[in-house]
CSV table of C-alpha atoms in Angstrom, one decimal:
chain,number,residue,atom,x,y,z
A,262,MET,CA,14.5,26.9,-6.0
A,263,ASP,CA,13.1,30.0,-4.2
A,264,ALA,CA,14.5,30.8,-0.9
A,265,GLY,CA,12.1,30.1,1.9
A,266,LEU,CA,10.6,26.9,0.5
A,267,PRO,CA,10.7,24.1,3.0
A,268,ALA,CA,12.8,21.0,2.7
A,269,GLY,CA,11.0,18.0,1.3
A,270,PRO,CA,9.7,15.4,3.8
A,271,TYR,CA,12.7,13.1,3.2
A,272,GLY,CA,15.4,15.7,3.8
A,273,GLY,CA,15.7,16.7,0.1
A,274,PRO,CA,14.4,19.9,-1.3
A,275,ALA,CA,10.8,20.4,-2.2
A,276,GLN,CA,10.3,20.7,-5.9
A,277,ASP,CA,9.6,24.2,-7.3
A,278,HIS,CA,9.0,25.0,-10.9
A,279,GLY,CA,8.4,28.7,-11.2
A,280,GLY,CA,5.6,28.8,-8.6
A,281,LEU,CA,4.6,25.1,-8.8
A,282,HIS,CA,5.6,23.7,-5.4
A,283,HIS,CA,5.3,19.9,-5.2
A,284,GLN,CA,6.1,17.5,-2.3
A,285,ASP,CA,6.0,13.8,-2.9
A,286,ARG,CA,5.7,11.2,-0.3
A,287,HIS,CA,4.9,8.1,-2.3
A,288,PRO,CA,6.9,5.2,-0.8
A,289,ASP,CA,8.3,4.1,-4.1
A,290,ARG,CA,10.1,7.4,-4.4
A,291,ALA,CA,10.9,7.9,-0.7
A,292,GLY,CA,14.6,7.4,-1.1
A,293,GLY,CA,14.9,7.9,-4.9
A,294,HIS,CA,13.1,7.1,-8.1
A,295,ARG,CA,12.3,3.7,-9.5
A,296,ARG,CA,15.3,2.5,-11.3
A,297,GLY,CA,15.0,3.0,-15.0
A,298,ALA,CA,11.6,4.5,-14.8
A,299,VAL,CA,9.9,7.8,-14.9
A,300,PRO,CA,8.0,8.1,-11.6
A,301,PRO,CA,4.3,9.1,-11.7
A,302,ALA,CA,5.3,12.2,-9.7
A,303,ASP,CA,7.5,13.4,-12.6
A,304,ARG,CA,4.8,12.7,-15.1
A,305,GLU,CA,2.5,14.7,-12.8
A,306,ARG,CA,4.9,17.6,-12.8
A,307,ARG,CA,5.4,17.6,-16.6
A,308,ALA,CA,1.6,17.6,-17.1
A,309,VAL,CA,1.0,20.6,-14.9
A,310,ARG,CA,4.2,22.6,-14.5
A,311,HIS,CA,3.7,25.0,-17.4
A,312,PRO,CA,0.0,26.1,-16.7
A,313,ALA,CA,1.0,26.6,-13.1
A,314,ARG,CA,4.2,28.6,-13.5
A,315,ARG,CA,2.5,31.9,-13.6
A,316,ARG,CA,-0.4,31.2,-11.3
A,317,GLY,CA,1.2,30.9,-7.9
A,318,LEU,CA,0.0,27.3,-7.3
A,319,ALA,CA,1.4,24.9,-4.7
A,320,ARG,CA,1.0,21.2,-5.2
A,321,ALA,CA,1.7,19.4,-2.0
A,322,ARG,CA,1.0,16.2,-0.2
A,323,VAL,CA,-1.1,16.2,2.9
A,324,GLY,CA,-1.6,17.2,6.0
A,325,ALA,CA,1.3,19.1,5.1
A,326,PRO,CA,3.9,18.3,7.6
A,327,ASP,CA,6.3,20.5,5.7
A,328,ARG,CA,4.1,23.0,3.9
A,329,PRO,CA,4.5,26.4,5.6
A,330,ALA,CA,0.9,27.6,6.2
A,331,ARG,CA,2.1,31.2,6.3
A,332,LEU,CA,2.8,31.0,2.5
A,333,VAL,CA,-0.7,29.9,1.7
A,334,ASP,CA,-3.5,32.4,1.0
A,335,ARG,CA,-6.1,30.6,3.1
A,336,ASP,CA,-9.0,32.9,2.3
A,337,ALA,CA,-8.5,32.5,-1.5
A,338,THR,CA,-8.0,28.7,-1.2
A,339,THR,CA,-11.1,28.4,1.0
A,340,LYS,CA,-13.2,30.4,-1.5
A,341,VAL,CA,-12.2,27.9,-4.2
A,342,VAL,CA,-13.6,25.0,-2.1
A,343,ASP,CA,-16.7,27.0,-1.3
A,344,ARG,CA,-17.3,27.6,-5.0
A,345,LEU,CA,-16.8,24.0,-5.9
A,346,GLY,CA,-19.1,23.0,-2.9
A,347,ARG,CA,-17.8,21.7,0.4
A,348,ASP,CA,-20.4,19.0,0.3
A,349,THR,CA,-19.0,17.6,-2.9
A,350,PHE,CA,-15.7,16.7,-1.1
A,351,SER,CA,-15.0,13.7,1.1
A,352,PRO,CA,-15.3,15.1,4.6
A,353,ALA,CA,-12.2,13.2,5.8
A,354,MET,CA,-10.1,14.5,3.0
A,355,LEU,CA,-11.2,18.1,3.6
A,356,ASP,CA,-10.6,17.8,7.3
A,357,LEU,CA,-6.9,16.8,6.7
A,358,GLU,CA,-6.5,20.0,4.6
A,359,THR,CA,-8.3,22.4,7.0
A,360,GLN,CA,-6.8,24.3,9.9
A,361,ASP,CA,-8.7,26.7,12.2
A,362,GLY,CA,-11.7,26.6,9.8
A,363,LYS,CA,-9.6,27.7,6.8
A,364,VAL,CA,-8.6,25.4,3.9
A,365,LEU,CA,-4.8,25.1,3.4
A,366,ALA,CA,-5.2,23.2,0.1
A,367,VAL,CA,-8.0,22.0,-2.1
A,368,PRO,CA,-7.8,18.2,-1.8
A,369,SER,CA,-7.5,16.7,-5.3
A,370,ASP,CA,-6.6,13.0,-4.9
A,371,SER,CA,-5.3,10.4,-2.5
A,372,TRP,CA,-3.6,7.1,-2.2
A,373,SER,CA,-3.7,4.5,0.6
A,374,GLN,CA,-1.2,2.1,2.0
A,375,ILE,CA,-2.6,-1.4,1.6
A,376,LEU,CA,-1.9,-4.9,2.9
A,377,VAL,CA,-2.1,-7.1,-0.2
A,378,TYR,CA,-2.5,-10.9,0.4
A,379,ARG,CA,-2.8,-14.1,-1.6
A,380,LYS,CA,-6.5,-15.0,-1.5
A,381,ASP,CA,-5.8,-18.4,-3.0
A,382,LEU,CA,-3.3,-19.3,-0.3
A,383,PHE,CA,-5.6,-18.0,2.4
A,384,LYS,CA,-8.5,-20.1,1.1
A,385,ALA,CA,-6.4,-23.2,0.9
A,386,LYS,CA,-5.4,-22.9,4.5
A,387,GLY,CA,-8.8,-21.8,5.7
A,388,LEU,CA,-7.4,-18.4,7.0
A,389,LYS,CA,-9.4,-15.3,7.7
A,390,PRO,CA,-8.5,-12.1,5.8
A,391,PRO,CA,-5.7,-10.2,7.7
A,392,THR,CA,-7.9,-7.4,9.1
A,393,THR,CA,-6.8,-7.7,12.7
A,394,TYR,CA,-3.4,-8.0,14.4
A,395,ALA,CA,-4.4,-11.6,15.5
A,396,ASP,CA,-5.5,-12.7,12.0
A,397,LEU,CA,-2.4,-11.1,10.4
A,398,THR,CA,-0.1,-13.0,12.8
A,399,ALA,CA,-2.0,-16.3,12.4
A,400,ALA,CA,-1.8,-16.0,8.6
A,401,ALA,CA,1.9,-15.1,8.6
A,402,LYS,CA,2.7,-18.1,10.8
A,403,ALA,CA,0.6,-20.5,8.8
A,404,LEU,CA,2.0,-19.4,5.4
A,405,THR,CA,5.7,-19.4,6.5
A,406,ALA,CA,6.9,-22.8,5.2
A,407,GLU,CA,8.9,-24.6,2.6
A,408,GLY,CA,11.2,-21.6,1.9
A,409,LYS,CA,8.3,-19.1,1.6
A,410,THR,CA,7.4,-16.4,4.1
A,411,GLY,CA,4.0,-15.3,5.3
A,412,ILE,CA,4.8,-11.6,4.8
A,413,THR,CA,7.5,-9.3,3.7
A,414,LEU,CA,7.9,-6.1,5.8
A,415,ALA,CA,10.3,-3.2,5.4
A,416,THR,CA,13.4,-3.1,7.7
A,417,ASP,CA,15.8,-0.8,5.9
A,418,PRO,CA,17.1,1.8,8.4
A,419,ALA,CA,17.7,4.4,5.6
A,420,ASP,CA,14.3,4.0,3.9
A,421,PRO,CA,11.3,6.2,5.0
A,422,PHE,CA,9.2,3.4,3.6
A,423,THR,CA,10.0,1.5,6.8
A,424,SER,CA,8.5,4.3,8.8
A,425,GLN,CA,5.4,4.3,6.6
A,426,SER,CA,5.0,0.6,7.0
A,427,PHE,CA,5.3,0.8,10.8
A,428,GLU,CA,2.9,3.8,11.0
A,429,THR,CA,0.3,1.9,8.9
A,430,LEU,CA,0.1,-0.9,11.5
A,431,ALA,CA,0.4,1.6,14.4
A,432,LEU,CA,-2.6,3.6,13.3
A,433,GLY,CA,-4.7,0.4,13.3
A,434,ASN,CA,-4.1,0.1,17.1
A,435,SER,CA,-4.6,3.9,17.7
A,436,CYS,CA,-0.9,4.3,18.4
A,437,GLN,CA,0.0,7.9,17.8
A,438,LEU,CA,3.3,9.8,17.5
A,439,VAL,CA,2.2,12.3,20.1
A,440,ASP,CA,-0.8,13.1,22.3
A,441,ASP,CA,-2.9,16.2,22.2
A,442,ALA,CA,-0.4,18.0,24.4
A,443,GLY,CA,2.5,17.2,22.1
A,444,ALA,CA,4.1,14.6,24.4
A,445,VAL,CA,5.7,11.7,22.5
A,446,THR,CA,3.7,8.5,23.0
A,447,LEU,CA,5.6,5.9,20.9
A,448,GLY,CA,6.4,4.0,24.1
A,449,ASP,CA,2.8,3.7,25.5
A,450,GLN,CA,0.9,0.4,25.6
A,451,ARG,CA,-0.9,0.9,22.3
A,452,CYS,CA,2.4,1.6,20.5
A,453,GLN,CA,4.2,-1.2,22.4
A,454,ARG,CA,1.7,-3.7,20.9
A,455,THR,CA,2.6,-2.5,17.5
A,456,TRP,CA,6.3,-2.8,18.2
A,457,ASP,CA,5.6,-6.3,19.5
A,458,LEU,CA,3.7,-7.2,16.3
A,459,TYR,CA,6.3,-5.8,14.0
A,460,ALA,CA,9.1,-7.6,15.8
A,461,ASP,CA,7.3,-10.9,15.7
A,462,LEU,CA,6.5,-10.6,12.0
A,463,VAL,CA,10.0,-9.4,11.0
A,464,ARG,CA,11.9,-11.9,13.0
A,465,ASN,CA,9.8,-15.0,12.4
A,466,TYR,CA,7.7,-14.6,9.2
A,467,SER,CA,9.4,-12.1,6.9
A,468,PRO,CA,12.6,-12.5,4.7
A,469,GLN,CA,15.7,-12.3,7.0
A,470,THR,CA,17.6,-10.0,4.6
A,471,LYS,CA,17.2,-6.2,4.7
A,472,GLN,CA,13.8,-5.3,3.1
A,473,ASP,CA,13.1,-2.1,1.4
A,474,VAL,CA,10.5,-0.6,-1.0
A,475,ASP,CA,11.9,-2.6,-4.0
A,476,THR,CA,12.6,-6.0,-2.3
A,477,THR,CA,9.2,-6.2,-0.6
A,478,ARG,CA,7.5,-5.8,-3.9
A,479,ALA,CA,9.8,-8.2,-5.6
A,480,SER,CA,9.3,-10.9,-2.9
A,481,TYR,CA,5.5,-10.7,-3.3
A,482,PHE,CA,5.6,-10.6,-7.1
A,483,ALA,CA,7.9,-13.7,-7.1
A,484,GLY,CA,5.4,-15.6,-5.0
A,485,GLU,CA,8.0,-15.9,-2.2
A,486,SER,CA,5.8,-14.0,0.3
A,487,ALA,CA,2.1,-14.3,0.9
A,488,MET,CA,1.5,-10.7,2.0
A,489,VAL,CA,3.1,-7.3,1.4
A,490,LEU,CA,2.4,-3.9,2.8
A,491,TRP,CA,2.7,-1.3,0.0
A,492,SER,CA,0.9,1.6,-1.5
A,493,ALA,CA,-2.0,1.5,-4.0
A,494,TYR,CA,0.6,2.3,-6.7
A,495,LEU,CA,1.3,-1.4,-6.6
A,496,LEU,CA,-2.0,-2.1,-8.4
A,497,ASP,CA,-1.0,-1.4,-12.0
A,498,GLU,CA,2.3,-3.2,-11.6
A,499,MET,CA,0.7,-6.3,-10.1
A,500,ALA,CA,-1.7,-6.3,-13.1
A,501,GLY,CA,1.3,-6.6,-15.4
A,502,LEU,CA,0.9,-3.2,-16.9
A,503,ARG,CA,4.5,-2.0,-16.2
A,504,GLU,CA,7.3,-3.8,-17.9
A,505,ASP,CA,10.0,-2.8,-15.5
A,506,ALA,CA,8.1,-4.2,-12.5
A,507,LEU,CA,6.3,-7.3,-13.8
A,508,PRO,CA,5.1,-10.1,-11.5
A,509,THR,CA,7.5,-13.1,-11.7
A,510,CYS,CA,5.7,-15.8,-9.8
A,511,PRO,CA,5.7,-19.2,-11.6
A,512,GLU,CA,2.0,-18.9,-12.4
A,513,CYS,CA,2.5,-15.4,-13.8
A,514,LYS,CA,4.6,-16.6,-16.7
A,515,ASP,CA,1.5,-17.9,-18.5
A,516,ASP,CA,-0.9,-15.5,-16.9
A,517,PRO,CA,0.5,-12.0,-16.1
A,518,THR,CA,-2.8,-11.1,-14.3
A,519,PHE,CA,-2.6,-14.1,-12.0
A,520,LEU,CA,-1.5,-12.1,-8.9
A,521,ALA,CA,-4.1,-9.4,-9.6
A,522,ARG,CA,-6.9,-12.0,-9.8
A,523,ASN,CA,-5.7,-13.9,-6.7
A,524,SER,CA,-4.9,-11.0,-4.4
A,525,GLY,CA,-7.1,-9.4,-1.8
A,526,VAL,CA,-6.6,-5.9,-0.3
A,527,VAL,CA,-7.0,-4.8,3.3
A,528,THR,CA,-6.7,-1.0,4.0
A,529,ALA,CA,-6.7,-1.1,7.8
A,530,VAL,CA,-5.4,-3.8,10.2
A,531,ARG,CA,-7.2,-3.4,13.5
A,532,GLY,CA,-5.2,-3.9,16.8
A,533,PRO,CA,-6.8,-4.8,20.1
A,534,ASP,CA,-6.7,-1.2,21.2
A,535,GLY,CA,-7.7,0.3,17.9
A,536,THR,CA,-10.5,2.9,18.0
A,537,GLY,CA,-9.6,5.4,15.3
A,538,LYS,CA,-9.7,5.6,11.5
A,539,GLY,CA,-6.9,3.1,11.3
A,540,SER,CA,-5.5,3.5,7.7
A,541,PHE,CA,-2.4,5.2,6.4
A,542,GLY,CA,-2.4,7.3,3.2
A,543,GLU,CA,-1.7,10.7,1.6
A,544,VAL,CA,-3.9,13.4,0.3
A,545,ALA,CA,-2.6,15.7,-2.4
A,546,GLY,CA,-4.0,19.2,-2.7
A,547,TRP,CA,-3.8,22.5,-4.6
A,548,ALA,CA,-3.0,25.7,-2.7
A,549,LEU,CA,-2.9,29.3,-3.7
A,550,MET,CA,0.1,31.2,-2.5
A,551,ARG,CA,0.2,34.7,-1.0
A,552,GLY,CA,1.1,37.4,-3.4
A,553,SER,CA,0.1,35.3,-6.5
A,554,ASP,CA,-2.7,35.9,-9.0
A,555,VAL,CA,-5.3,34.0,-6.9
A,556,ASP,CA,-8.1,34.7,-9.4
A,557,GLN,CA,-6.3,33.1,-12.3
A,558,GLY,CA,-4.9,30.3,-10.1
A,559,GLY,CA,-8.3,29.7,-8.6
A,560,ARG,CA,-9.8,29.2,-12.1
A,561,LEU,CA,-7.1,26.7,-12.9
A,562,ILE,CA,-7.9,24.7,-9.8
A,563,GLU,CA,-11.6,24.8,-10.5
A,564,HIS,CA,-10.9,23.5,-14.0
A,565,VAL,CA,-8.7,20.7,-12.8
A,566,MET,CA,-11.4,19.7,-10.2
A,567,THR,CA,-14.3,19.8,-12.8
A,568,ASP,CA,-13.8,19.5,-16.6
A,569,GLY,CA,-10.2,18.4,-16.2
A,570,TYR,CA,-10.7,16.1,-13.2
A,571,GLN,CA,-10.8,12.8,-15.1
A,572,ALA,CA,-7.7,13.7,-17.1
A,573,TRP,CA,-5.9,14.6,-13.9
A,574,LEU,CA,-6.9,11.4,-12.1
A,575,GLY,CA,-5.9,9.5,-15.3
A,576,VAL,CA,-2.2,10.4,-14.9
A,577,ALA,CA,-2.0,7.5,-12.5
A,578,PRO,CA,-5.4,6.1,-11.4
A,579,GLU,CA,-3.9,3.4,-9.2
A,580,GLY,CA,-2.5,6.2,-6.9
A,581,LYS,CA,-5.0,8.9,-7.5
A,582,PHE,CA,-8.4,8.2,-5.9
A,583,PRO,CA,-10.8,11.2,-6.2
A,584,THR,CA,-11.3,13.2,-3.1
A,585,ARG,CA,-14.3,14.8,-4.7
A,586,PRO,CA,-16.8,11.9,-5.5
A,587,GLY,CA,-18.9,14.0,-7.9
A,588,PRO,CA,-19.7,17.5,-9.1
A,589,THR,CA,-22.8,17.8,-6.9
A,590,LYS,CA,-23.7,16.6,-3.4
A,591,GLY,CA,-24.4,12.9,-3.4
A,592,SER,CA,-23.0,12.3,-6.9
A,593,THR,CA,-20.4,9.6,-7.4
A,594,ALA,CA,-19.7,10.4,-11.0
A,595,TYR,CA,-15.9,11.0,-10.5
A,596,VAL,CA,-15.5,7.8,-8.4
A,597,ASP,CA,-17.4,5.8,-11.0
A,598,ALA,CA,-15.3,7.2,-13.8
A,599,TRP,CA,-12.1,6.5,-11.8
A,600,ALA,CA,-12.4,2.7,-12.0
A,601,LYS,CA,-12.7,2.9,-15.8
A,602,LEU,CA,-9.7,5.1,-16.4
A,603,PRO,CA,-6.8,3.4,-18.1
A,604,ALA,CA,-4.0,2.6,-15.6
A,605,GLY,CA,-0.5,1.4,-16.3
A,606,VAL,CA,2.6,2.6,-18.1
A,607,ASP,CA,3.6,0.3,-21.0
A,608,THR,CA,0.2,-1.3,-21.2
A,609,LYS,CA,-3.0,0.5,-20.4
A,610,LYS,CA,-6.1,-1.1,-18.9
A,611,PRO,CA,-8.8,0.1,-16.5
A,612,LEU,CA,-8.4,-1.3,-13.0
A,613,ALA,CA,-12.0,-2.5,-13.2
A,614,GLU,CA,-11.1,-4.9,-16.0
A,615,VAL,CA,-8.3,-6.5,-13.9
A,616,TYR,CA,-9.4,-6.4,-10.3
A,617,PRO,CA,-12.6,-7.9,-8.7
A,618,PRO,CA,-15.2,-5.5,-7.3
A,619,ASP,CA,-14.1,-6.2,-3.7
A,620,VAL,CA,-10.6,-4.9,-4.3
A,621,LEU,CA,-11.9,-1.6,-5.8
A,622,ALA,CA,-14.5,-1.3,-3.0
A,623,SER,CA,-11.7,-1.5,-0.5
A,624,ILE,CA,-9.8,1.3,-2.2
A,625,ARG,CA,-12.9,3.4,-2.3
A,626,SER,CA,-13.7,2.9,1.4
A,627,SER,CA,-10.1,3.8,2.4
A,628,ALA,CA,-10.7,7.4,1.3
A,629,SER,CA,-12.8,7.9,4.4
A,630,THR,CA,-10.4,6.4,6.9
A,631,ILE,CA,-7.0,7.9,5.9
A,632,ASP,CA,-5.1,9.2,8.9
A,633,ARG,CA,-1.6,10.4,9.6
A,634,TRP,CA,0.5,10.8,12.7
A,635,GLY,CA,0.7,14.3,14.2
A,636,ILE,CA,-1.8,16.1,12.0
A,637,ALA,CA,-4.8,16.0,14.3
A,638,GLN,CA,-2.5,17.0,17.2
A,639,GLY,CA,-1.2,20.0,15.2
A,640,ARG,CA,2.3,18.5,15.1
A,641,GLY,CA,2.8,18.1,11.4
A,642,ILE,CA,6.2,19.8,11.4
A,643,LEU,CA,7.4,17.1,13.9
A,644,LEU,CA,6.1,14.4,11.5
A,645,GLY,CA,8.2,15.9,8.7
A,646,ALA,CA,11.3,16.0,10.8
A,647,VAL,CA,10.8,12.4,12.1
A,648,THR,CA,10.3,11.2,8.5
A,649,SER,CA,13.6,12.9,7.5
A,650,GLU,CA,15.7,11.8,10.5
A,651,LEU,CA,14.5,8.1,10.4
A,652,PRO,CA,14.4,7.2,14.1
A,653,ILE,CA,11.7,4.5,13.5
A,654,PRO,CA,13.5,2.8,10.6
A,655,LYS,CA,16.6,2.7,12.7
A,656,ALA,CA,14.8,1.1,15.6
A,657,VAL,CA,13.1,-1.4,13.3
A,658,ALA,CA,16.5,-2.3,11.8
A,659,GLY,CA,17.7,-3.0,15.3
A,660,ILE,CA,14.9,-5.5,15.8
A,661,ALA,CA,15.7,-7.2,12.5
A,662,SER,CA,19.4,-7.5,13.3
A,663,GLY,CA,18.6,-8.8,16.8
A,664,SER,CA,20.4,-6.0,18.6
A,665,LEU,CA,17.2,-4.7,20.0
A,666,ASP,CA,14.0,-6.3,21.3
A,667,ALA,CA,10.6,-4.8,20.8
A,668,ARG,CA,10.7,-2.8,24.1
A,669,GLN,CA,14.2,-1.5,23.6
A,670,ALA,CA,13.2,-0.5,20.0
A,671,ALA,CA,10.2,1.4,21.4
A,672,GLU,CA,12.3,3.2,24.0
A,673,GLN,CA,15.0,4.1,21.4
A,674,ALA,CA,12.5,5.5,18.9
A,675,ALA,CA,10.6,7.4,21.6
A,676,THR,CA,13.8,9.0,22.9
A,677,ALA,CA,15.0,10.0,19.5
A,678,VAL,CA,11.6,11.5,18.5
A,679,ASP,CA,11.5,13.4,21.8
A,680,ASP,CA,15.0,14.8,21.1
A,681,ILE,CA,13.7,15.9,17.7
A,682,ARG,CA,10.7,17.5,19.3
A,683,LYS,CA,12.9,19.4,21.7
A,684,ASP,CA,15.1,20.6,18.9
A,685,LEU,CA,12.1,22.0,17.0
A,686,ASN,CA,10.8,23.7,20.1
């Protein structure tokens, strides 16, 4: 690995393959790869590593908490976006990759964190979709019975997925990591409401064993929990398209698509104080590095984002929603094609053949509401450090064990984040 490349967001090294710099923040690979499987990220690298080796390209995940902007040729990267047409990109996606009017990376695709819920169980109980804190809590309470839990939430102190899960709900109540001046705000009223919600759900309506990225998925797939907070990468697995992560609910034995047909998706859970975008996700982008052959690299990016775009999205459609809806302003050609791309690993099938239109519509709409802590406030580096040092998962674990109440957890996390901020300064 070249000297000077940053550490990855989870404390490990960023991946570098002869000029191809890739950082991956998908929750299923937060603390390591899926057991016995080749992660989509690795398939991505294999697909693009050789063309990019000599072109000085960086492939990084958004908002770039860890991407050193000084290594990016902003002018060259901005010119690529201008040639493709700024008005052909999702404005929200482009904003996340822009700093001081210059583009740090050409946004290529995104994934969203989603709250997946059993529509059949909700209907039987007369429950509203869990789009608000109140409705989420009511549903979790009503569906916790007879050995089943209303929801399964991450509580592992060593898993960044726990932090992602908390941030997802926090954004829905406009709880931010820091304010515009950089002061830590994890203990303010808006964030305290999120700590209260998380504590209530974890202690009363979620499995009482330690929950991580694997066990939360397993609990929902087994029909043991009525809701799960996960990334859109869950969609191909829930459809029975991946043999090492098949749904195991009683109904799934005769119908592997049972969960896919009976699950709804919520991309943002609104809290009583929520006023912002409200959904968690990641945007991946291509950047041209200083000192590289920016002309050749730029042509490669333009190819990937035009003639090669469907093939690129097809690497893992469930986790690669197009940030460029179409080749011209107002066109939705790439978005329309996305739903028809074969998803899955061991079995291939377009998401549109498995999921009802409302689920795909939710995924589409999330592209315009993705947000992340610290990015808008210019504190992306702090987010990277917080993700690596795990102060929020440790506080959540304290709640789950009973050693901390919600207010104590908020205070502990806020103090730890402030200490990290001071160290960075």
